[in-house]
DNA sequence: TGTATGGGTTCGCTTTCTAAATCCAGACCT
DNA sequence: AGGTCTGGATTTAGAAAGCGAACCCATACA
């Protein structure tokens, strides 16, 4: 466990950092829980509400925000014999958050999981081999955490 | 871009999901910004405050929460000629969030970056090869997103 | 005509956030 | 000893967001 050297400030101020921008977009409890549900296939207002048990005002606000940010797409769906209603599906932008949420799931399994075996795990298609979040180089080979170097002004 | 099949509910309810637990711990704007700064080496109350420009009440509350949750360790440091003061450093638990925050940084670079080259990039030590967050199997070989399978109940 | 259903909005109340001021302990100076 | 500086907070009061419950609205169906 390498100690991080002391710094008075981050190398990039939060205002001009894309991590900080990303946090503005998804760094919110309800927003993250909505994305979690969406990644599992939930699409409809009442299903989100039943799952999250959050106030409907909050839900409609967050859904609107996620649509505005481009993570969700709102479009009508029509079940036969029912009137058309909106559904919210993940855009490519939203789908590309999946590795991050899987990484966070595994972090939770490791540190918050009370020693039990995780209720959800992830494997490579066609195998039973568990996978994990890590860093890779251009060739797709793992780079260990202590090998990571930060480069400013890329 | 594979469509996610419609679901009325997540396979695991949020109450018993470690992702939801993780979101409870770190799913907050200020908390994430504190962790970002901590990963860059910021340790002291006033340095966090100068960087985040958040109310000191919020900062002290969040730091306390992160210490309670085990992500930060509070211990005294002493600069010569100064009184001892607390500093907040990342525990192993906190450090292990680094891949996730780097992943989120790169997500922000890709989707929020306004087309500019990212201000921060990451390389493998001793090389100029850029690295990225990804999934690997047990042997450290990359698994592409479309190869990921979800397995319920451990 | 009425009832059910999904997708919201409106309404009050409570909690949390925010900014500014204040507090506090120890080091240093004279 | 008294005064000042400095880092690490807490207090206070107003603004914003969260919350639960109730209500609204359009359309299918009986």
mmCIF file of C-alpha atoms (C1' of nucleotides) in Angstrom:
data_model
loop_
_atom_site.group_PDB
_atom_site.id
_atom_site.type_symbol
_atom_site.label_atom_id
_atom_site.label_comp_id
_atom_site.label_asym_id
_atom_site.label_seq_id
_atom_site.Cartn_x
_atom_site.Cartn_y
_atom_site.Cartn_z
ATOM 1 C CA UNK A 1 0.000 0.000 0.000
ATOM 2 C CA UNK A 2 1.904 2.947 -1.376
ATOM 3 C CA UNK A 3 1.471 6.216 0.479
ATOM 4 C CA UNK A 4 0.379 9.091 -1.697
ATOM 5 C CA UNK A 5 2.793 12.028 -1.366
ATOM 6 C CA UNK A 6 1.442 15.050 0.468
ATOM 7 C CA UNK A 7 -0.065 17.758 -1.733
ATOM 8 C CA UNK A 8 -1.670 21.048 -0.837
ATOM 9 C CA UNK A 9 -3.759 21.027 -3.991
ATOM 10 C CA UNK A 10 -4.806 18.652 -6.731
ATOM 11 C CA UNK A 11 -2.754 18.942 -9.906
ATOM 12 C CA UNK A 12 -5.905 19.953 -11.778
ATOM 13 C CA UNK A 13 -8.434 22.192 -10.043
ATOM 14 C CA UNK A 14 -11.869 20.627 -9.764
ATOM 15 C CA UNK A 15 -13.430 23.254 -12.040
ATOM 16 C CA UNK A 16 -11.489 22.072 -15.067
ATOM 17 C CA UNK A 17 -11.378 18.381 -14.267
ATOM 18 C CA UNK A 18 -13.541 15.921 -16.100
ATOM 19 C CA UNK A 19 -13.747 13.783 -12.991
ATOM 20 C CA UNK A 20 -15.343 16.674 -11.188
ATOM 21 C CA UNK A 21 -17.676 17.203 -14.144
ATOM 22 C CA UNK A 22 -18.596 13.540 -14.063
ATOM 23 C CA UNK A 23 -19.299 13.835 -10.356
ATOM 24 C CA UNK A 24 -21.659 16.731 -11.071
ATOM 25 C CA UNK A 25 -23.599 14.475 -13.414
ATOM 26 C CA UNK A 26 -23.685 11.163 -11.549
ATOM 27 C CA UNK A 27 -22.446 11.984 -8.045
ATOM 28 C CA UNK A 28 -25.790 11.702 -6.372
ATOM 29 C CA UNK A 29 -27.400 8.914 -4.409
ATOM 30 C CA UNK A 30 -30.692 8.736 -6.314
ATOM 31 C CA UNK A 31 -29.031 9.252 -9.663
ATOM 32 C CA UNK A 32 -26.687 6.343 -9.057
ATOM 33 C CA UNK A 33 -29.517 4.127 -7.834
ATOM 34 C CA UNK A 34 -31.531 4.979 -10.943
ATOM 35 C CA UNK A 35 -28.583 4.048 -13.139
ATOM 36 C CA UNK A 36 -28.132 0.819 -11.219
ATOM 37 C CA UNK A 37 -31.751 -0.122 -11.831
ATOM 38 C CA UNK A 38 -31.538 0.965 -15.475
ATOM 39 C CA UNK A 39 -28.514 -1.271 -16.001
ATOM 40 C CA UNK A 40 -30.617 -4.165 -14.749
ATOM 41 C CA UNK A 41 -33.346 -3.349 -17.263
ATOM 42 C CA UNK A 42 -35.782 -1.175 -15.332
ATOM 43 C CA UNK A 43 -37.297 1.393 -17.679
ATOM 44 C CA UNK A 44 -40.622 2.664 -16.363
ATOM 45 C CA UNK A 45 -41.475 5.368 -13.910
ATOM 46 C CA UNK A 46 -43.474 3.244 -11.518
ATOM 47 C CA UNK A 47 -40.948 0.433 -11.620
ATOM 48 C CA UNK A 48 -38.178 2.817 -10.680
ATOM 49 C CA UNK A 49 -40.365 4.198 -7.939
ATOM 50 C CA UNK A 50 -41.267 0.790 -6.538
ATOM 51 C CA UNK A 51 -37.631 -0.209 -6.536
ATOM 52 C CA UNK A 52 -36.114 2.950 -5.102
ATOM 53 C CA UNK A 53 -38.937 3.982 -2.775
ATOM 54 C CA UNK A 54 -38.021 7.598 -3.358
ATOM 55 C CA UNK A 55 -40.470 10.498 -3.607
ATOM 56 C CA UNK A 56 -41.984 10.728 -7.043
ATOM 57 C CA UNK A 57 -40.950 14.364 -7.270
ATOM 58 C CA UNK A 58 -37.322 13.395 -6.779
ATOM 59 C CA UNK A 59 -37.615 10.577 -9.288
ATOM 60 C CA UNK A 60 -39.156 12.712 -12.007
ATOM 61 C CA UNK A 61 -36.531 15.391 -11.406
ATOM 62 C CA UNK A 62 -33.641 12.946 -11.603
ATOM 63 C CA UNK A 63 -34.996 11.249 -14.696
ATOM 64 C CA UNK A 64 -35.330 14.628 -16.362
ATOM 65 C CA UNK A 65 -31.769 15.487 -15.368
ATOM 66 C CA UNK A 66 -30.414 12.221 -16.717
ATOM 67 C CA UNK A 67 -32.250 12.738 -19.999
ATOM 68 C CA UNK A 68 -30.878 16.278 -20.248
ATOM 69 C CA UNK A 69 -27.376 15.022 -19.509
ATOM 70 C CA UNK A 70 -27.726 12.429 -22.250
ATOM 71 C CA UNK A 71 -27.466 9.308 -20.093
ATOM 72 C CA UNK A 72 -31.069 8.259 -20.570
ATOM 73 C CA UNK A 73 -33.298 8.388 -23.613
ATOM 74 C CA UNK A 74 -37.000 9.042 -23.098
ATOM 75 C CA UNK A 75 -39.316 7.639 -25.698
ATOM 76 C CA UNK A 76 -42.845 6.291 -25.839
ATOM 77 C CA UNK A 77 -43.556 2.605 -25.610
ATOM 78 C CA UNK A 78 -46.900 0.981 -26.110
ATOM 79 C CA UNK A 79 -48.021 -2.250 -24.523
ATOM 80 C CA UNK A 80 -50.907 -3.787 -26.484
ATOM 81 C CA UNK A 81 -54.246 -2.630 -25.120
ATOM 82 C CA UNK A 82 -52.596 0.147 -23.165
ATOM 83 C CA UNK A 83 -52.018 3.773 -23.940
ATOM 84 C CA UNK A 84 -48.559 4.921 -24.960
ATOM 85 C CA UNK A 85 -46.281 5.858 -22.078
ATOM 86 C CA UNK A 86 -42.691 7.012 -21.813
ATOM 87 C CA UNK A 87 -39.870 4.670 -21.003
ATOM 88 C CA UNK A 88 -36.316 5.548 -20.052
ATOM 89 C CA UNK A 89 -33.506 3.523 -21.543
ATOM 90 C CA UNK A 90 -29.765 3.968 -21.306
ATOM 91 C CA UNK A 91 -27.979 5.742 -24.137
ATOM 92 C CA UNK A 92 -24.482 4.673 -25.188
ATOM 93 C CA UNK A 93 -23.235 7.302 -22.745
ATOM 94 C CA UNK A 94 -25.202 5.727 -19.928
ATOM 95 C CA UNK A 95 -24.298 2.178 -20.876
ATOM 96 C CA UNK A 96 -20.621 3.044 -20.800
ATOM 97 C CA UNK A 97 -20.931 3.624 -17.070
ATOM 98 C CA UNK A 98 -21.492 -0.073 -16.557
ATOM 99 C CA UNK A 99 -17.832 -0.955 -15.903
ATOM 100 C CA UNK A 100 -17.706 1.729 -13.255
ATOM 101 C CA UNK A 101 -20.837 0.496 -11.496
ATOM 102 C CA UNK A 102 -19.582 -3.084 -11.684
ATOM 103 C CA UNK A 103 -16.308 -1.897 -10.202
ATOM 104 C CA UNK A 104 -18.206 -0.192 -7.422
ATOM 105 C CA UNK A 105 -20.242 -3.340 -6.854
ATOM 106 C CA UNK A 106 -17.063 -5.339 -6.406
ATOM 107 C CA UNK A 107 -15.627 -2.688 -4.130
ATOM 108 C CA UNK A 108 -18.778 -2.996 -2.036
ATOM 109 C CA UNK A 109 -18.518 -6.781 -2.052
ATOM 110 C CA UNK A 110 -14.946 -6.589 -0.835
ATOM 111 C CA UNK A 111 -15.349 -3.961 1.864
ATOM 112 C CA UNK A 112 -18.986 -3.828 2.870
ATOM 113 C CA UNK A 113 -20.100 -7.371 2.178
ATOM 114 C CA UNK A 114 -19.969 -8.694 5.747
ATOM 115 C CA UNK A 115 -17.870 -11.639 4.660
ATOM 116 C CA UNK A 116 -20.622 -13.280 2.701
ATOM 117 C CA UNK A 117 -20.174 -14.382 -0.852
ATOM 118 C CA UNK A 118 -21.387 -11.653 -3.176
ATOM 119 C CA UNK A 119 -24.999 -11.949 -4.379
ATOM 120 C CA UNK A 120 -23.958 -10.881 -7.891
ATOM 121 C CA UNK A 121 -20.756 -11.795 -9.640
ATOM 122 C CA UNK A 122 -19.463 -11.338 -13.161
ATOM 123 C CA UNK A 123 -17.827 -13.794 -15.478
ATOM 124 C CA UNK A 124 -16.453 -13.933 -18.973
ATOM 125 C CA UNK A 125 -19.005 -15.189 -21.459
ATOM 126 C CA UNK A 126 -18.818 -18.921 -21.919
ATOM 127 C CA UNK A 127 -16.681 -19.505 -18.854
ATOM 128 C CA UNK A 128 -17.085 -19.579 -15.117
ATOM 129 C CA UNK A 129 -14.034 -17.442 -14.531
ATOM 130 C CA UNK A 130 -14.721 -14.434 -12.368
ATOM 131 C CA UNK A 131 -13.610 -11.075 -13.674
ATOM 132 C CA UNK A 132 -12.596 -7.952 -11.819
ATOM 133 C CA UNK A 133 -12.028 -4.267 -12.470
ATOM 134 C CA UNK A 134 -8.383 -3.437 -13.185
ATOM 135 C CA UNK A 135 -6.111 -1.382 -15.420
ATOM 136 C CA UNK A 136 -4.813 -2.529 -18.735
ATOM 137 C CA UNK A 137 -2.309 -1.166 -21.226
ATOM 138 C CA UNK A 138 -2.974 -0.703 -24.915
ATOM 139 C CA UNK A 139 -2.605 -4.443 -25.509
ATOM 140 C CA UNK A 140 -5.161 -5.379 -22.886
ATOM 141 C CA UNK A 141 -2.609 -6.604 -20.360
ATOM 142 C CA UNK A 142 -3.097 -5.833 -16.721
ATOM 143 C CA UNK A 143 -1.113 -3.032 -15.107
ATOM 144 C CA UNK A 144 -0.771 -3.410 -11.349
ATOM 145 C CA UNK A 145 -1.814 -0.447 -9.193
ATOM 146 C CA UNK A 146 1.738 0.362 -8.094
ATOM 147 C CA UNK A 147 2.743 0.627 -11.753
ATOM 148 C CA UNK A 148 0.332 3.447 -12.476
ATOM 149 C CA UNK A 149 1.799 6.882 -13.169
ATOM 150 C CA UNK A 150 -0.184 10.064 -13.477
ATOM 151 C CA UNK A 151 0.651 12.390 -16.355
ATOM 152 C CA UNK A 152 -0.594 15.965 -16.302
ATOM 153 C CA UNK A 153 -1.591 17.887 -19.411
ATOM 154 C CA UNK A 154 -1.879 14.898 -21.614
ATOM 155 C CA UNK B 1 -24.735 -1.469 -28.191
ATOM 156 C CA UNK B 2 -26.796 -4.287 -26.800
ATOM 157 C CA UNK B 3 -30.210 -3.383 -25.488
ATOM 158 C CA UNK B 4 -30.788 -4.437 -21.909
ATOM 159 C CA UNK B 5 -33.896 -6.642 -21.633
ATOM 160 C CA UNK B 6 -36.863 -5.060 -19.909
ATOM 161 C CA UNK B 7 -37.179 -5.796 -16.206
ATOM 162 C CA UNK B 8 -39.735 -4.657 -13.682
ATOM 163 C CA UNK B 9 -37.242 -4.992 -10.826
ATOM 164 C CA UNK B 10 -33.525 -5.463 -10.306
ATOM 165 C CA UNK B 11 -32.468 -9.057 -9.685
ATOM 166 C CA UNK B 12 -31.224 -8.025 -6.246
ATOM 167 C CA UNK B 13 -33.223 -5.474 -4.282
ATOM 168 C CA UNK B 14 -31.222 -2.363 -3.397
ATOM 169 C CA UNK B 15 -31.436 -3.112 0.340
ATOM 170 C CA UNK B 16 -29.322 -6.239 0.039
ATOM 171 C CA UNK B 17 -27.035 -5.121 -2.766
ATOM 172 C CA UNK B 18 -23.474 -4.130 -2.082
ATOM 173 C CA UNK B 19 -23.616 -1.638 -4.916
ATOM 174 C CA UNK B 20 -26.415 0.142 -3.123
ATOM 175 C CA UNK B 21 -24.411 -0.027 0.103
ATOM 176 C CA UNK B 22 -21.411 1.419 -1.687
ATOM 177 C CA UNK B 23 -23.601 4.203 -3.036
ATOM 178 C CA UNK B 24 -24.697 4.991 0.516
ATOM 179 C CA UNK B 25 -21.046 5.430 1.473
ATOM 180 C CA UNK B 26 -19.608 7.280 -1.515
ATOM 181 C CA UNK B 27 -22.642 8.359 -3.535
ATOM 182 C CA UNK B 28 -22.432 11.996 -2.665
ATOM 183 C CA UNK B 29 -20.966 14.950 -4.512
ATOM 184 C CA UNK B 30 -18.779 16.289 -1.704
ATOM 185 C CA UNK B 31 -17.698 12.839 -0.596
ATOM 186 C CA UNK B 32 -16.512 11.994 -4.084
ATOM 187 C CA UNK B 33 -14.723 15.321 -4.451
ATOM 188 C CA UNK B 34 -12.984 14.737 -1.118
ATOM 189 C CA UNK B 35 -11.847 11.314 -2.276
ATOM 190 C CA UNK B 36 -10.623 12.782 -5.544
ATOM 191 C CA UNK B 37 -8.514 15.315 -3.681
ATOM 192 C CA UNK B 38 -7.285 12.666 -1.237
ATOM 193 C CA UNK B 39 -6.143 10.491 -4.123
ATOM 194 C CA UNK B 40 -4.045 13.404 -5.329
ATOM 195 C CA UNK B 41 -2.418 13.736 -1.922
ATOM 196 C CA UNK B 42 -4.486 16.365 -0.146
ATOM 197 C CA UNK B 43 -4.645 15.564 3.573
ATOM 198 C CA UNK B 44 -5.433 18.636 5.632
ATOM 199 C CA UNK B 45 -8.678 20.295 6.511
ATOM 200 C CA UNK B 46 -7.859 23.713 5.139
ATOM 201 C CA UNK B 47 -6.379 22.285 1.972
ATOM 202 C CA UNK B 48 -9.554 20.333 1.310
ATOM 203 C CA UNK B 49 -11.568 23.431 2.024
ATOM 204 C CA UNK B 50 -9.509 25.645 -0.288
ATOM 205 C CA UNK B 51 -9.805 23.095 -3.037
ATOM 206 C CA UNK B 52 -13.481 22.249 -2.709
ATOM 207 C CA UNK B 53 -14.820 25.629 -1.617
ATOM 208 C CA UNK B 54 -17.483 23.819 0.348
ATOM 209 C CA UNK B 55 -18.904 24.940 3.686
ATOM 210 C CA UNK B 56 -16.645 23.940 6.537
ATOM 211 C CA UNK B 57 -19.583 22.326 8.295
ATOM 212 C CA UNK B 58 -20.142 20.055 5.338
ATOM 213 C CA UNK B 59 -16.447 19.272 5.076
ATOM 214 C CA UNK B 60 -16.056 18.330 8.712
ATOM 215 C CA UNK B 61 -19.201 16.205 8.518
ATOM 216 C CA UNK B 62 -18.074 14.384 5.414
ATOM 217 C CA UNK B 63 -14.569 13.793 6.763
ATOM 218 C CA UNK B 64 -16.083 12.350 9.912
ATOM 219 C CA UNK B 65 -18.338 10.127 7.846
ATOM 220 C CA UNK B 66 -15.460 8.889 5.739
ATOM 221 C CA UNK B 67 -13.415 8.127 8.833
ATOM 222 C CA UNK B 68 -16.362 6.260 10.378
ATOM 223 C CA UNK B 69 -16.847 4.317 7.164
ATOM 224 C CA UNK B 70 -13.165 3.356 7.175
ATOM 225 C CA UNK B 71 -12.131 5.110 3.968
ATOM 226 C CA UNK B 72 -10.006 7.727 5.667
ATOM 227 C CA UNK B 73 -7.685 7.466 8.627
ATOM 228 C CA UNK B 74 -7.431 10.457 10.941
ATOM 229 C CA UNK B 75 -4.178 10.842 12.807
ATOM 230 C CA UNK B 76 -2.104 13.699 14.111
ATOM 231 C CA UNK B 77 0.790 15.136 12.178
ATOM 232 C CA UNK B 78 3.207 17.686 13.444
ATOM 233 C CA UNK B 79 5.061 20.238 11.350
ATOM 234 C CA UNK B 80 8.132 21.554 13.211
ATOM 235 C CA UNK B 81 7.295 24.617 15.252
ATOM 236 C CA UNK B 82 3.597 23.977 14.895
ATOM 237 C CA UNK B 83 1.100 22.258 17.112
ATOM 238 C CA UNK B 84 -0.053 18.778 16.255
ATOM 239 C CA UNK B 85 -3.039 18.687 13.946
ATOM 240 C CA UNK B 86 -5.053 15.924 12.357
ATOM 241 C CA UNK B 87 -4.497 14.778 8.840
ATOM 242 C CA UNK B 88 -6.734 12.533 6.780
ATOM 243 C CA UNK B 89 -5.126 9.859 4.662
ATOM 244 C CA UNK B 90 -6.673 7.110 2.640
ATOM 245 C CA UNK B 91 -6.899 3.654 4.157
ATOM 246 C CA UNK B 92 -6.500 0.570 2.007
ATOM 247 C CA UNK B 93 -10.265 0.659 1.652
ATOM 248 C CA UNK B 94 -10.140 4.208 0.347
ATOM 249 C CA UNK B 95 -7.156 3.582 -1.905
ATOM 250 C CA UNK B 96 -8.943 0.698 -3.529
ATOM 251 C CA UNK B 97 -11.469 3.141 -4.934
ATOM 252 C CA UNK B 98 -8.784 4.570 -7.180
ATOM 253 C CA UNK B 99 -9.570 2.403 -10.197
ATOM 254 C CA UNK B 100 -13.169 3.481 -9.996
ATOM 255 C CA UNK B 101 -12.340 7.158 -9.849
ATOM 256 C CA UNK B 102 -9.857 6.799 -12.695
ATOM 257 C CA UNK B 103 -12.558 5.013 -14.640
ATOM 258 C CA UNK B 104 -14.944 7.845 -13.928
ATOM 259 C CA UNK B 105 -12.290 10.354 -14.993
ATOM 260 C CA UNK B 106 -11.911 8.605 -18.298
ATOM 261 C CA UNK B 107 -15.669 8.406 -18.703
ATOM 262 C CA UNK B 108 -15.772 12.156 -18.163
ATOM 263 C CA UNK B 109 -12.947 12.667 -20.657
ATOM 264 C CA UNK B 110 -14.847 10.665 -23.239
ATOM 265 C CA UNK B 111 -18.314 12.155 -22.782
ATOM 266 C CA UNK B 112 -17.950 15.516 -21.109
ATOM 267 C CA UNK B 113 -14.526 16.594 -22.307
ATOM 268 C CA UNK B 114 -15.620 18.960 -25.080
ATOM 269 C CA UNK B 115 -13.312 17.259 -27.547
ATOM 270 C CA UNK B 116 -10.126 18.435 -25.909
ATOM 271 C CA UNK B 117 -7.332 16.083 -24.975
ATOM 272 C CA UNK B 118 -7.716 15.039 -21.362
ATOM 273 C CA UNK B 119 -5.797 17.136 -18.819
ATOM 274 C CA UNK B 120 -4.773 14.020 -16.886
ATOM 275 C CA UNK B 121 -3.827 10.661 -18.279
ATOM 276 C CA UNK B 122 -2.343 7.552 -16.780
ATOM 277 C CA UNK B 123 0.543 5.439 -17.980
ATOM 278 C CA UNK B 124 2.423 2.332 -16.995
ATOM 279 C CA UNK B 125 5.571 3.107 -15.040
ATOM 280 C CA UNK B 126 8.614 3.435 -17.250
ATOM 281 C CA UNK B 127 6.627 3.699 -20.452
ATOM 282 C CA UNK B 128 4.485 6.248 -22.226
ATOM 283 C CA UNK B 129 1.745 3.759 -22.895
ATOM 284 C CA UNK B 130 -1.628 5.008 -21.784
ATOM 285 C CA UNK B 131 -3.657 2.731 -19.557
ATOM 286 C CA UNK B 132 -7.361 2.557 -18.968
ATOM 287 C CA UNK B 133 -9.810 0.995 -16.573
ATOM 288 C CA UNK B 134 -11.142 -2.321 -17.835
ATOM 289 C CA UNK B 135 -12.077 -5.820 -16.758
ATOM 290 C CA UNK B 136 -9.668 -8.684 -16.595
ATOM 291 C CA UNK B 137 -10.005 -12.398 -15.975
ATOM 292 C CA UNK B 138 -8.029 -14.349 -13.417
ATOM 293 C CA UNK B 139 -4.943 -14.270 -15.644
ATOM 294 C CA UNK B 140 -4.978 -10.510 -16.052
ATOM 295 C CA UNK B 141 -6.259 -10.566 -19.610
ATOM 296 C CA UNK B 142 -8.828 -8.020 -20.691
ATOM 297 C CA UNK B 143 -12.472 -8.999 -20.984
ATOM 298 C CA UNK B 144 -14.414 -6.726 -23.326
ATOM 299 C CA UNK B 145 -17.668 -5.204 -22.067
ATOM 300 C CA UNK B 146 -19.848 -7.317 -24.343
ATOM 301 C CA UNK B 147 -18.224 -10.431 -22.905
ATOM 302 C CA UNK B 148 -19.355 -9.689 -19.375
ATOM 303 C CA UNK B 149 -22.033 -11.971 -17.941
ATOM 304 C CA UNK B 150 -23.916 -11.365 -14.754
ATOM 305 C CA UNK B 151 -24.354 -14.283 -12.379
ATOM 306 C CA UNK B 152 -26.889 -14.036 -9.583
ATOM 307 C CA UNK B 153 -26.428 -15.662 -6.182
ATOM 308 C CA UNK B 154 -22.700 -16.191 -5.932
ATOM 309 C "C1'" DT C 1 -70.814 5.831 -17.165
ATOM 310 C "C1'" DG C 2 -67.576 4.472 -14.290
ATOM 311 C "C1'" DT C 3 -63.250 2.412 -12.792
ATOM 312 C "C1'" DA C 4 -58.434 1.128 -13.175
ATOM 313 C "C1'" DT C 5 -53.709 2.305 -14.438
ATOM 314 C "C1'" DG C 6 -49.362 4.606 -15.357
ATOM 315 C "C1'" DG C 7 -47.119 8.817 -15.122
ATOM 316 C "C1'" DG C 8 -46.734 12.440 -13.358
ATOM 317 C "C1'" DT C 9 -47.589 17.463 -10.382
ATOM 318 C "C1'" DT C 10 -49.029 20.116 -6.094
ATOM 319 C "C1'" DC C 11 -48.835 20.878 -1.444
ATOM 320 C "C1'" DG C 12 -46.915 21.359 3.256
ATOM 321 C "C1'" DC C 13 -43.459 19.934 6.339
ATOM 322 C "C1'" DT C 14 -38.793 18.454 7.681
ATOM 323 C "C1'" DT C 15 -34.091 17.874 6.826
ATOM 324 C "C1'" DT C 16 -29.932 19.225 4.823
ATOM 325 C "C1'" DC C 17 -26.977 22.739 2.662
ATOM 326 C "C1'" DT C 18 -24.754 26.960 2.658
ATOM 327 C "C1'" DA C 19 -22.260 31.194 4.109
ATOM 328 C "C1'" DA C 20 -20.567 33.906 7.545
ATOM 329 C "C1'" DA C 21 -19.233 34.510 12.084
ATOM 330 C "C1'" DT C 22 -17.356 32.670 16.043
ATOM 331 C "C1'" DC C 23 -14.554 29.581 18.975
ATOM 332 C "C1'" DC C 24 -10.459 27.255 20.551
ATOM 333 C "C1'" DA C 25 -5.799 25.527 21.511
ATOM 334 C "C1'" DG C 26 -1.045 25.838 20.924
ATOM 335 C "C1'" DA C 27 3.155 28.312 18.978
ATOM 336 C "C1'" DC C 28 5.561 32.319 18.558
ATOM 337 C "C1'" DC C 29 6.868 37.127 19.626
ATOM 338 C "C1'" DT C 30 7.863 40.892 22.809
ATOM 339 C "C1'" DA D 1 2.350 37.436 30.925
ATOM 340 C "C1'" DG D 2 -0.200 39.365 27.038
ATOM 341 C "C1'" DG D 3 -1.136 39.537 22.208
ATOM 342 C "C1'" DT D 4 -1.377 37.534 17.711
ATOM 343 C "C1'" DC D 5 -1.433 34.020 14.219
ATOM 344 C "C1'" DT D 6 -3.024 29.694 12.404
ATOM 345 C "C1'" DG D 7 -5.358 25.410 11.471
ATOM 346 C "C1'" DG D 8 -9.336 22.906 12.669
ATOM 347 C "C1'" DA D 9 -13.295 23.080 13.678
ATOM 348 C "C1'" DT D 10 -18.687 24.452 15.770
ATOM 349 C "C1'" DT D 11 -22.727 27.767 15.878
ATOM 350 C "C1'" DT D 12 -26.337 30.187 13.708
ATOM 351 C "C1'" DA D 13 -29.768 31.590 10.611
ATOM 352 C "C1'" DG D 14 -31.712 31.671 6.000
ATOM 353 C "C1'" DA D 15 -32.128 28.989 1.409
ATOM 354 C "C1'" DA D 16 -32.618 24.840 -0.961
ATOM 355 C "C1'" DA D 17 -33.724 20.164 -1.385
ATOM 356 C "C1'" DG D 18 -35.869 16.159 0.373
ATOM 357 C "C1'" DC D 19 -39.983 13.863 1.779
ATOM 358 C "C1'" DG D 20 -44.938 11.639 1.966
ATOM 359 C "C1'" DA D 21 -49.437 12.126 0.842
ATOM 360 C "C1'" DA D 22 -52.821 13.656 -1.950
ATOM 361 C "C1'" DC D 23 -54.323 14.949 -6.209
ATOM 362 C "C1'" DC D 24 -54.598 15.262 -11.476
ATOM 363 C "C1'" DC D 25 -54.951 13.581 -16.223
ATOM 364 C "C1'" DA D 26 -55.435 10.744 -20.213
ATOM 365 C "C1'" DT D 27 -56.831 6.424 -21.984
ATOM 366 C "C1'" DA D 28 -58.223 1.675 -21.972
ATOM 367 C "C1'" DC D 29 -61.723 -1.385 -20.689
ATOM 368 C "C1'" DA D 30 -66.175 -3.061 -18.491
#
